[in-house]
mmCIF file of N, CA and C in Angstrom:
data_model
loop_
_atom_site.group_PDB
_atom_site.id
_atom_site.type_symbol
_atom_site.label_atom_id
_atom_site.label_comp_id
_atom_site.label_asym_id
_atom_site.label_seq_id
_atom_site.Cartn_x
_atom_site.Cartn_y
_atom_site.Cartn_z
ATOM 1 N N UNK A 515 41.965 -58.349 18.833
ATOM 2 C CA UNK A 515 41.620 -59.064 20.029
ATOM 3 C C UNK A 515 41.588 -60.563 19.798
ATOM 4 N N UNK A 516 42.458 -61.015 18.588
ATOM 5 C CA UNK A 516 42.345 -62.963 18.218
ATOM 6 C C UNK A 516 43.383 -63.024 18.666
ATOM 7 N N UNK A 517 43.157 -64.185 19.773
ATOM 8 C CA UNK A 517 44.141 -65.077 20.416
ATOM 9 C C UNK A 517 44.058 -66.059 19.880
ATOM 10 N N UNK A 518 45.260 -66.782 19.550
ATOM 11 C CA UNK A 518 45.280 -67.903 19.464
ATOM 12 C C UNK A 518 46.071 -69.011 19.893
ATOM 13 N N UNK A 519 45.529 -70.480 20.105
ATOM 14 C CA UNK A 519 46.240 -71.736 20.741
ATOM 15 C C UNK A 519 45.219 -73.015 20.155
ATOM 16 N N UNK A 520 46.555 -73.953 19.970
ATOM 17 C CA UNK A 520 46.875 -74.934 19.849
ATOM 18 C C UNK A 520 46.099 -75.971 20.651
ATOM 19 N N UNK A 521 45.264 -77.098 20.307
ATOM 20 C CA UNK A 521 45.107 -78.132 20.372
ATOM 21 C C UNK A 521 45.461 -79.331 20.844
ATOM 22 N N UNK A 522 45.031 -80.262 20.933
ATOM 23 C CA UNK A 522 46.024 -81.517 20.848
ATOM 24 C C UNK A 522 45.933 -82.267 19.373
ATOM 25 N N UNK A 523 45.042 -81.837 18.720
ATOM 26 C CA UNK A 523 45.261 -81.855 16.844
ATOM 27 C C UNK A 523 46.021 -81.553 16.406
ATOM 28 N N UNK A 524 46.403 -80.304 16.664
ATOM 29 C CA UNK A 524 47.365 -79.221 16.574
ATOM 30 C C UNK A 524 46.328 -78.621 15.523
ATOM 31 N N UNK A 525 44.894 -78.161 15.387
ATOM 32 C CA UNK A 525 44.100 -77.078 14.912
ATOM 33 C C UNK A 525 44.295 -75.969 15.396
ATOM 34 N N UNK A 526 44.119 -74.828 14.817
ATOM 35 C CA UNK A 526 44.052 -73.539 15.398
ATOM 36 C C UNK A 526 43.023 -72.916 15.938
ATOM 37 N N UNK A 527 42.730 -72.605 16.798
ATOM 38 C CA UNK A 527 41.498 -72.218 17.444
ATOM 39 C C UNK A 527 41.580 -70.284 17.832
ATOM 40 N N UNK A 528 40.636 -69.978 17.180
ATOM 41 C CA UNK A 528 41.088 -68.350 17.731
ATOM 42 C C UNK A 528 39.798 -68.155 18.750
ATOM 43 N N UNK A 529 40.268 -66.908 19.489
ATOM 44 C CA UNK A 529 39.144 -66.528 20.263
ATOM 45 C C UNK A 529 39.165 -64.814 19.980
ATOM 46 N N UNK A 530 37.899 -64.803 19.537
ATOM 47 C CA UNK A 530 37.306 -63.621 19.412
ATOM 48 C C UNK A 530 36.396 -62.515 20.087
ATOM 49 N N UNK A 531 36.336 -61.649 19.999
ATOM 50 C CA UNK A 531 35.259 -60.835 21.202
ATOM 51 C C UNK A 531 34.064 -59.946 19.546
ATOM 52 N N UNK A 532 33.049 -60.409 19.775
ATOM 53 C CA UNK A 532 31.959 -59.830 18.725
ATOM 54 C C UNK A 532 32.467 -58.094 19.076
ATOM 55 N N UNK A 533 32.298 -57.383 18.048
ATOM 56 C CA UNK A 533 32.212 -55.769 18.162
ATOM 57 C C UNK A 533 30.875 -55.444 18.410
ATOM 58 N N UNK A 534 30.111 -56.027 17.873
ATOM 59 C CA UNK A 534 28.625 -55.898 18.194
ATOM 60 C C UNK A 534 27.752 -55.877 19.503
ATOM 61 N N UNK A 535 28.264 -56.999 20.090
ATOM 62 C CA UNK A 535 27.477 -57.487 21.502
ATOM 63 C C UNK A 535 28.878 -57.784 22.478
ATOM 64 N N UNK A 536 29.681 -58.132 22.399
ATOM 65 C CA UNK A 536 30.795 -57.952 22.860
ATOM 66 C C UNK A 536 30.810 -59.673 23.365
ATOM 67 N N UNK A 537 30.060 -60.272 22.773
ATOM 68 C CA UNK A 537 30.548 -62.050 23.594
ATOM 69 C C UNK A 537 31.965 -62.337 22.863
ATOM 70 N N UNK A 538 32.320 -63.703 23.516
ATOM 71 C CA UNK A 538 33.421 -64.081 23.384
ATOM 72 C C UNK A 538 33.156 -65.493 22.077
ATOM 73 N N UNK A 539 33.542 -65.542 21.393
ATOM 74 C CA UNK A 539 33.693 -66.852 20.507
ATOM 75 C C UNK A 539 34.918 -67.763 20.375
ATOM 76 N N UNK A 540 34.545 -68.651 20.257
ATOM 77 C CA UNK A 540 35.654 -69.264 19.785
ATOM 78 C C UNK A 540 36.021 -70.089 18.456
ATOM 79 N N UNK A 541 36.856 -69.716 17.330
ATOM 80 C CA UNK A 541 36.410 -70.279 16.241
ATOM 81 C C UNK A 541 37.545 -71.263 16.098
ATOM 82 N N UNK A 542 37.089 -72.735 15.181
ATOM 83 C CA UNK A 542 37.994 -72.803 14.648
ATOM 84 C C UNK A 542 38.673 -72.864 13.382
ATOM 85 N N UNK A 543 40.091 -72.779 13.168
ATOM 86 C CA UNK A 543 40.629 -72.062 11.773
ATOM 87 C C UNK A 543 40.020 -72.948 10.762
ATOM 88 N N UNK A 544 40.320 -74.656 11.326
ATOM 89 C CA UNK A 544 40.358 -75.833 10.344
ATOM 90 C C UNK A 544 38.928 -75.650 9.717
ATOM 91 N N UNK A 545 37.978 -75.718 10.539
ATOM 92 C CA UNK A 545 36.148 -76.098 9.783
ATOM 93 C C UNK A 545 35.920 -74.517 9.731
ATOM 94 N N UNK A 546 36.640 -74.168 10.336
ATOM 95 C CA UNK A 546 35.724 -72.142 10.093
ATOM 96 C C UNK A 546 34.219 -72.126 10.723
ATOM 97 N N UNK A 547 34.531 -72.356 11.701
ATOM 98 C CA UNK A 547 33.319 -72.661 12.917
ATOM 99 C C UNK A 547 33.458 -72.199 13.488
ATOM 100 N N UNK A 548 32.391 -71.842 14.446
ATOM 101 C CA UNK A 548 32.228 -71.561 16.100
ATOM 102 C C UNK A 548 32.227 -72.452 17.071
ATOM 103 N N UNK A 549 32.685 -72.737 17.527
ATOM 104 C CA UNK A 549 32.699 -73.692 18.669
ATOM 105 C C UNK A 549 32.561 -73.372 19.889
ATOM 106 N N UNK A 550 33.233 -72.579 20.253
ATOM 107 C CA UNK A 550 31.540 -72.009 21.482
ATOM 108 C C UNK A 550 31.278 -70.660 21.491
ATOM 109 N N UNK A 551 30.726 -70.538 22.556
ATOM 110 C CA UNK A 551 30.178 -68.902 22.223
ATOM 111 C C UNK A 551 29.585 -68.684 23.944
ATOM 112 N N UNK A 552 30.479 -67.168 24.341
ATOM 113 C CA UNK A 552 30.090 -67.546 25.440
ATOM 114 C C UNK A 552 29.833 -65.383 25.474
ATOM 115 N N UNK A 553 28.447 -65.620 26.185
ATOM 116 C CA UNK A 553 28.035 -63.824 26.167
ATOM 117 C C UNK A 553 28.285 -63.329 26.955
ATOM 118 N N UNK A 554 28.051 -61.948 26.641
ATOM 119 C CA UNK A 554 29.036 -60.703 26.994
ATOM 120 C C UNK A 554 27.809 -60.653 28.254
ATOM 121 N N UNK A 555 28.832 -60.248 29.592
ATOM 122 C CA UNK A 555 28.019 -59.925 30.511
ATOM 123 C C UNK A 555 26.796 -58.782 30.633
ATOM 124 N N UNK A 556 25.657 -58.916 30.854
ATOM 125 C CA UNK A 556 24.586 -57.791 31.151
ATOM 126 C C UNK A 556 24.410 -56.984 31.633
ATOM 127 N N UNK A 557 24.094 -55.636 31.236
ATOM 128 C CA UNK A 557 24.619 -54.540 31.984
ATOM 129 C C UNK A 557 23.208 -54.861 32.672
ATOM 130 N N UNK A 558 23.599 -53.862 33.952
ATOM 131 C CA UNK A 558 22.204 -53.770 34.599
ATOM 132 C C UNK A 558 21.364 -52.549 34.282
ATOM 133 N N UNK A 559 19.865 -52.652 34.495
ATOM 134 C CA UNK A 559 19.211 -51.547 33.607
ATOM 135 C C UNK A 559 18.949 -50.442 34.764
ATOM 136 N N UNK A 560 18.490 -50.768 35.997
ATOM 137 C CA UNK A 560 18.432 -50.062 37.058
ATOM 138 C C UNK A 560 19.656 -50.510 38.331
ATOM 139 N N UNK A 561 20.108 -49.966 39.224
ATOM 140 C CA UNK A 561 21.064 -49.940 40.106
ATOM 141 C C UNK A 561 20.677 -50.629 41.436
ATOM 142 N N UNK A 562 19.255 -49.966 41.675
ATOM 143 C CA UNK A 562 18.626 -50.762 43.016
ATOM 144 C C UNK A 562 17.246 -50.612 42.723
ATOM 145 N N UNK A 563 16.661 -51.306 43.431
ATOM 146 C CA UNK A 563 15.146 -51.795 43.774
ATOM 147 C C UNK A 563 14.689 -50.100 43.708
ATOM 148 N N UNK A 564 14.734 -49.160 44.452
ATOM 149 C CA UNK A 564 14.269 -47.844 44.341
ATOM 150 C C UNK A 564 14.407 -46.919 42.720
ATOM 151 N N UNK A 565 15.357 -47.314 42.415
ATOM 152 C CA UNK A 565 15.261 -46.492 40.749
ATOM 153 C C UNK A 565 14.570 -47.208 40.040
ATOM 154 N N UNK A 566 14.215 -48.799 40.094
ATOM 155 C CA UNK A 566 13.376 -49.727 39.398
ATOM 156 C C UNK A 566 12.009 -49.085 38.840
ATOM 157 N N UNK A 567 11.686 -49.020 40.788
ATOM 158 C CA UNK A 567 10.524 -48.634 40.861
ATOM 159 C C UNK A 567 9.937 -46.956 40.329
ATOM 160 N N UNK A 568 10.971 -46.184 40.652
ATOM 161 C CA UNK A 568 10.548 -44.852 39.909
ATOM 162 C C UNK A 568 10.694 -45.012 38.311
ATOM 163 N N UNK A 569 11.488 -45.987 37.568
ATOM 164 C CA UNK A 569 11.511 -45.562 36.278
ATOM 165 C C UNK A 569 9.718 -46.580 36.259
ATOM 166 N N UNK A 570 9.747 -47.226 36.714
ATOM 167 C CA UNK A 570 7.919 -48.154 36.271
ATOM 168 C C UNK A 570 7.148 -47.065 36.538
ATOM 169 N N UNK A 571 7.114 -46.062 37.377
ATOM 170 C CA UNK A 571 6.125 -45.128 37.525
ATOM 171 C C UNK A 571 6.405 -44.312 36.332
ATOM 172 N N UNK A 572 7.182 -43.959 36.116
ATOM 173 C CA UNK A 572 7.665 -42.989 34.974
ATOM 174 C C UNK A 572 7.155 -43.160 33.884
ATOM 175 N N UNK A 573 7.733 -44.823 33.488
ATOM 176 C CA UNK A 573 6.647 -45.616 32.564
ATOM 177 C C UNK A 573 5.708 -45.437 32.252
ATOM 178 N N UNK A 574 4.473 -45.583 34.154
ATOM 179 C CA UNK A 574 2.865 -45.558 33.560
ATOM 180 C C UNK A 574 2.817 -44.193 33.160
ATOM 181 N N UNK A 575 3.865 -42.914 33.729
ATOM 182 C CA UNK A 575 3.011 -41.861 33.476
ATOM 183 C C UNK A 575 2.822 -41.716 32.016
ATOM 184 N N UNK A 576 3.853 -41.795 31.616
ATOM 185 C CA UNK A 576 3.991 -41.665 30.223
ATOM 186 C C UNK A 576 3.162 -42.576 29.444
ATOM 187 N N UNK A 577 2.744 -43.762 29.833
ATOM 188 C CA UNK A 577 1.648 -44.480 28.781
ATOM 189 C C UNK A 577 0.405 -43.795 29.500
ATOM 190 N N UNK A 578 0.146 -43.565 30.231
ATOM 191 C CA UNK A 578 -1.012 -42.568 30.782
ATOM 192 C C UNK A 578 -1.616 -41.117 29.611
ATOM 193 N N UNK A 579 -0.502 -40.232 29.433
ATOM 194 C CA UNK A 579 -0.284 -39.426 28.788
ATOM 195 C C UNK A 579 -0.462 -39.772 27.313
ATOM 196 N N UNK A 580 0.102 -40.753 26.672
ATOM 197 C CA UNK A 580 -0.196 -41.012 25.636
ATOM 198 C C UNK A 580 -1.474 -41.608 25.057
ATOM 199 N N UNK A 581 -2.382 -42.405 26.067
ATOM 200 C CA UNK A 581 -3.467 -42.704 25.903
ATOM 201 C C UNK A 581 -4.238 -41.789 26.008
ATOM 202 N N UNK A 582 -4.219 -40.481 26.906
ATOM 203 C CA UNK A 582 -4.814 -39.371 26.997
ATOM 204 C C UNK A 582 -5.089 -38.874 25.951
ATOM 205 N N UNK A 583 -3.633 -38.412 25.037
ATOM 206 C CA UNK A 583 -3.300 -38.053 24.058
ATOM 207 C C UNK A 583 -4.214 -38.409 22.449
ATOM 208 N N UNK A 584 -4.589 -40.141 22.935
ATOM 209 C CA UNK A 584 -4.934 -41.200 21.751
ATOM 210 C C UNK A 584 -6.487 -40.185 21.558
ATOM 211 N N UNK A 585 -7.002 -40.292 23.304
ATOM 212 C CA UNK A 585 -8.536 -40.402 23.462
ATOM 213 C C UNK A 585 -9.036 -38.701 23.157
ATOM 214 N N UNK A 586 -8.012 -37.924 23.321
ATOM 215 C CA UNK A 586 -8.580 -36.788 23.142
ATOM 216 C C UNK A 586 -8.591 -36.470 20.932
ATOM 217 N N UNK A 587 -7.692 -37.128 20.408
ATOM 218 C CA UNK A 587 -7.499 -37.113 19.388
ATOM 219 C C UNK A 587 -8.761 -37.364 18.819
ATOM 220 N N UNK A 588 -9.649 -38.385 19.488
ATOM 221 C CA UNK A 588 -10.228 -39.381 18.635
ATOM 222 C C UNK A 588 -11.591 -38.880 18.816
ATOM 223 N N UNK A 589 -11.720 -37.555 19.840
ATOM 224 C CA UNK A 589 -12.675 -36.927 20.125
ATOM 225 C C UNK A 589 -12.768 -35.739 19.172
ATOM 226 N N UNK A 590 -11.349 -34.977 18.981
ATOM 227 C CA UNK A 590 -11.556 -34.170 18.048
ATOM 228 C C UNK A 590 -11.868 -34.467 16.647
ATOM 229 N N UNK A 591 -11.515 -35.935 16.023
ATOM 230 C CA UNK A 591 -11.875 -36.474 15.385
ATOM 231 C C UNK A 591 -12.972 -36.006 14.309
ATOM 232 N N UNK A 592 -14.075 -37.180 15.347
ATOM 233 C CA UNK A 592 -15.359 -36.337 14.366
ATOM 234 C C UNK A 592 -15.509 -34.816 14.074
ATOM 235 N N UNK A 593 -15.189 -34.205 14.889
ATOM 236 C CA UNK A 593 -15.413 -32.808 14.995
ATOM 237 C C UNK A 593 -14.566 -31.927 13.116
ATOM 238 N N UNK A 594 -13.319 -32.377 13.085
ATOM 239 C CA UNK A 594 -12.443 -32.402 12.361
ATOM 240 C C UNK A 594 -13.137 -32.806 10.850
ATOM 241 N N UNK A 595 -14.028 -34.320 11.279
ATOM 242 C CA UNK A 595 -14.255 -35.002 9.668
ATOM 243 C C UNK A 595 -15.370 -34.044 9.555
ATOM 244 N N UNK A 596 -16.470 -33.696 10.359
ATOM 245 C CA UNK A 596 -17.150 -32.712 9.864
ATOM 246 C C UNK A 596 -17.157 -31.708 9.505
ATOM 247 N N UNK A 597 -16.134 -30.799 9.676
ATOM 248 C CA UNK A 597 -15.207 -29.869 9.238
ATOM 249 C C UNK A 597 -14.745 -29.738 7.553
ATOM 250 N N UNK A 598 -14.347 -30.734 7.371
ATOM 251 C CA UNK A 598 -14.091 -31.116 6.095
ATOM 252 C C UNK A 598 -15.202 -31.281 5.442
ATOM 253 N N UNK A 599 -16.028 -32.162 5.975
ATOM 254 C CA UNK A 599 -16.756 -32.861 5.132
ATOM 255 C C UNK A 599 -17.633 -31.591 4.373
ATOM 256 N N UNK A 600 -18.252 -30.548 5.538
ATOM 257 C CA UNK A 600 -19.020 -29.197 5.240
ATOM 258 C C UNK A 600 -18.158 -28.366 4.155
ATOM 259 N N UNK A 601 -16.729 -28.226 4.313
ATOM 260 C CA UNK A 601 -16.298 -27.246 3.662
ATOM 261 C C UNK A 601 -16.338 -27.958 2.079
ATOM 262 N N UNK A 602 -16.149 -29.327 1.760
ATOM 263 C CA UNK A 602 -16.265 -29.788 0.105
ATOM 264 C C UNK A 602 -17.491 -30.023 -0.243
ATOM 265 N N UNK A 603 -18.884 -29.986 0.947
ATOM 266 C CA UNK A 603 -20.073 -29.836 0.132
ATOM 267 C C UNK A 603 -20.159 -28.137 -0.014
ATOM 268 N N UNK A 604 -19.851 -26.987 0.918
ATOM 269 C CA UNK A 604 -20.026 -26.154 0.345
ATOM 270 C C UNK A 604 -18.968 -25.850 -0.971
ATOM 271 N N UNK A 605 -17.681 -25.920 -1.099
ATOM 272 C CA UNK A 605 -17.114 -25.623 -2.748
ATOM 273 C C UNK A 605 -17.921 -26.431 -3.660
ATOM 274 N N UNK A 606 -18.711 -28.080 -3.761
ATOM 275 C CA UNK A 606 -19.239 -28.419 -4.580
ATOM 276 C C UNK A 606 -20.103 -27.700 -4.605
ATOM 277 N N UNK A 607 -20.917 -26.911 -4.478
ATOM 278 C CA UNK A 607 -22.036 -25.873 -4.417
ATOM 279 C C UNK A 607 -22.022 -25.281 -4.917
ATOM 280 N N UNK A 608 -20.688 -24.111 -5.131
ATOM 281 C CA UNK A 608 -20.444 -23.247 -5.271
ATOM 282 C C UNK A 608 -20.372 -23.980 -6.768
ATOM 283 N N UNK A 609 -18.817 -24.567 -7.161
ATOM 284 C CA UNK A 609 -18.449 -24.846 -8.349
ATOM 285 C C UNK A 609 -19.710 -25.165 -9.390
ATOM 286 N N UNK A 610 -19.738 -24.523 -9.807
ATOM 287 C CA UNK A 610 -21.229 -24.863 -11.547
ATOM 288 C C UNK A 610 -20.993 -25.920 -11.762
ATOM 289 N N UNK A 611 -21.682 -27.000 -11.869
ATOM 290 C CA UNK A 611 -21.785 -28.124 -12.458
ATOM 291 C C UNK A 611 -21.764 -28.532 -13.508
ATOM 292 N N UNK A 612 -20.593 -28.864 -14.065
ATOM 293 C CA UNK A 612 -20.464 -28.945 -15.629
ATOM 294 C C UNK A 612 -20.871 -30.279 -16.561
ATOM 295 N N UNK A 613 -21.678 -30.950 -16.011
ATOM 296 C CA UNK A 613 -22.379 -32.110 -16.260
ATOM 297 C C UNK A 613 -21.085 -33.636 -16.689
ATOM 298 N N UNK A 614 -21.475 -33.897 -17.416
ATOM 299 C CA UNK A 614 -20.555 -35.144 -18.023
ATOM 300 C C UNK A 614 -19.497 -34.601 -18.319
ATOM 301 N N UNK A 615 -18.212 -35.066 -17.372
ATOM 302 C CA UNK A 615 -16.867 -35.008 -17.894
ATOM 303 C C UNK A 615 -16.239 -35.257 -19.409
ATOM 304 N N UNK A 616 -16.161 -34.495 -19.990
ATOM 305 C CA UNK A 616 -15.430 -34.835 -21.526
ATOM 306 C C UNK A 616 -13.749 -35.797 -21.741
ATOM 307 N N UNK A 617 -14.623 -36.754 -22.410
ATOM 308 C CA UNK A 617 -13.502 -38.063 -22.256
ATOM 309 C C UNK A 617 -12.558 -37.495 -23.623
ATOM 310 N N UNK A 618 -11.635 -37.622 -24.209
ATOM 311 C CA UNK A 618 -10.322 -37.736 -25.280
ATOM 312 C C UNK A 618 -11.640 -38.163 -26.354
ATOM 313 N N UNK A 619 -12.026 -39.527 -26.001
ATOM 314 C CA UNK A 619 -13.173 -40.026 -27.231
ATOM 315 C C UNK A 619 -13.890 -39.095 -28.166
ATOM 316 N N UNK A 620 -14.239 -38.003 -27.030
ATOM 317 C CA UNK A 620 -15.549 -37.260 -27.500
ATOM 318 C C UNK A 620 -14.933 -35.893 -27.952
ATOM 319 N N UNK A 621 -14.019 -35.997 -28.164
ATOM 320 C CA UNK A 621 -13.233 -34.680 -28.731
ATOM 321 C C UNK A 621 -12.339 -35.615 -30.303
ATOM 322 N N UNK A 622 -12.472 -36.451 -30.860
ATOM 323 C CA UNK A 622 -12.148 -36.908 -31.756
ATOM 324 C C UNK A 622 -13.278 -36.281 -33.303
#
């Protein structure tokens, strides 16, 4: 997609289209520059004022839902750490207490 033309320098100037974003550039050969740069038109995200508005509702529902989601988490939460917390005081209970851990040192 490099076109190229001539000057009144007589430099070479190409014009390019990015693969990426699709703008148009224009380089030139001599400095290996850009010299302008002109962007790729914007797609549109909604079609009309009515799909706008249903995808924003759509939106809240869904951040609605996820905050739901946050607050009920954070309720089961405690419920959860106490859960845990009961079940490793009862195995420490259980497990015999074998007093002072034996270091490498104390086996020399």
């Amino acid at each position: 997609m490099a076109t190229s033309a001539k000057n009144k320098n007589d430099n070479q100037i190409f014009e390019l289209v990015c693969p990426d974003c699709g703008a148009m550039l224009k380089v030139d050969a001599s400095t290996r520059s850009i010299i302008a740069h002109t962007p790729a038109p914007r797609k549109r995200t909604f079609e009309d004022l009515e799909s706008a508005a249903r995808g924003m509702r759509e939106q809240d529902e869904r951040k609605e839902s996820i905050f739901r989601q946050a607050v009920d988490a954070e309720k089961n939460k405690t419920d959860l750490l106490e859960k845990r917390f009961a079940e490793a005081l009862r195995k420490a209970k259980e497990t015999p207490g074998t007093g002072k851990p034996l270091r490498e040192f104390d086996l020399d």
